[in-house]
Amino acid sequence: RKRPLGLVKSQSFIITADSSGMINAFNPNSGQIVWQTQTASLASLPSANGGYLAVATKQGQLILLSSQTGKQIWMSPLT
């Protein structure tokens, strides 16, 4: 079941995420979706720092995304 996890502000966008792993970036001025990406099921809300988003998955992975494009930069096990 998909449930909203909340939102965070990156350098340029408002980022929303849900428990299914769908992450959306919105332009704060227009409300338009700038990018979307699907990851594995998320354990928590992404954290934004600089030009990056860090997400932890329920499968025990840490994923680093570009906050500008949503593209995955790297993935590493949390164990």
CSV table of C-alpha atoms in Angstrom, one decimal:
chain,number,residue,atom,x,y,z
A,1,ARG,CA,0.0,0.0,0.0
A,2,LYS,CA,1.3,3.4,-1.0
A,3,ARG,CA,1.3,6.2,1.6
A,4,PRO,CA,2.8,9.7,1.4
A,5,LEU,CA,6.0,10.3,3.4
A,6,GLY,CA,6.0,14.1,3.1
A,7,LEU,CA,8.1,16.7,1.4
A,8,VAL,CA,11.5,18.3,1.5
A,9,LYS,CA,12.9,21.4,-0.1
A,10,SER,CA,16.0,20.9,-2.2
A,11,GLN,CA,18.1,23.8,-3.7
A,12,SER,CA,15.7,24.3,-6.5
A,13,PHE,CA,12.6,22.1,-6.1
A,14,ILE,CA,10.0,20.8,-3.7
A,15,ILE,CA,10.5,17.0,-3.4
A,16,THR,CA,7.6,14.6,-2.5
A,17,ALA,CA,7.9,10.9,-1.9
A,18,ASP,CA,5.7,8.0,-1.0
A,19,SER,CA,6.3,4.6,0.5
A,20,SER,CA,6.2,2.8,-2.9
A,21,GLY,CA,9.4,4.7,-3.9
A,22,MET,CA,7.9,7.3,-6.2
A,23,ILE,CA,9.8,10.6,-5.9
A,24,ASN,CA,8.6,13.8,-7.6
A,25,ALA,CA,10.3,17.1,-7.9
A,26,PHE,CA,8.0,20.2,-8.3
A,27,ASN,CA,8.9,23.7,-9.5
A,28,PRO,CA,8.0,25.9,-6.4
A,29,ASN,CA,6.9,28.8,-8.6
A,30,SER,CA,4.7,26.9,-11.1
A,31,GLY,CA,3.8,23.7,-9.4
A,32,GLN,CA,4.8,21.8,-12.5
A,33,ILE,CA,6.5,18.4,-12.1
A,34,VAL,CA,10.1,18.8,-13.2
A,35,TRP,CA,11.1,15.1,-12.8
A,36,GLN,CA,9.9,11.8,-11.4
A,37,THR,CA,11.8,8.7,-10.5
A,38,GLN,CA,10.8,5.3,-9.1
A,39,THR,CA,13.0,3.6,-6.5
A,40,ALA,CA,12.5,0.6,-4.3
A,41,SER,CA,10.0,1.0,-1.4
A,42,LEU,CA,11.2,3.8,0.9
A,43,ALA,CA,11.8,3.4,4.6
A,44,SER,CA,11.7,7.2,5.2
A,45,LEU,CA,11.5,10.6,3.6
A,46,PRO,CA,14.5,11.6,1.5
A,47,SER,CA,17.0,14.0,2.9
A,48,ALA,CA,18.2,16.9,0.8
A,49,ASN,CA,21.7,18.4,1.0
A,50,GLY,CA,23.4,20.5,-1.6
A,51,GLY,CA,22.5,19.1,-5.0
A,52,TYR,CA,21.7,15.6,-3.7
A,53,LEU,CA,18.9,13.5,-2.2
A,54,ALA,CA,19.7,10.5,0.0
A,55,VAL,CA,17.0,7.8,0.3
A,56,ALA,CA,16.9,4.7,2.4
A,57,THR,CA,14.9,1.7,1.1
A,58,LYS,CA,13.0,-0.9,3.0
A,59,GLN,CA,15.4,-3.4,1.3
A,60,GLY,CA,18.4,-2.0,3.2
A,61,GLN,CA,19.9,0.2,0.5
A,62,LEU,CA,21.1,3.8,0.6
A,63,ILE,CA,20.6,5.6,-2.8
A,64,LEU,CA,22.0,8.9,-3.7
A,65,LEU,CA,20.1,10.9,-6.4
A,66,SER,CA,20.8,14.2,-8.1
A,67,SER,CA,18.2,16.7,-6.8
A,68,GLN,CA,18.3,18.4,-10.2
A,69,THR,CA,17.5,15.4,-12.4
A,70,GLY,CA,16.4,12.5,-10.2
A,71,LYS,CA,19.1,10.3,-11.7
A,72,GLN,CA,20.8,7.8,-9.4
A,73,ILE,CA,24.4,8.6,-8.7
A,74,TRP,CA,25.1,5.5,-6.6
A,75,MET,CA,23.6,2.8,-4.4
A,76,SER,CA,25.1,1.0,-1.4
A,77,PRO,CA,23.9,-1.6,1.1
A,78,LEU,CA,23.2,-0.2,4.6
A,79,THR,CA,24.5,-3.4,6.3
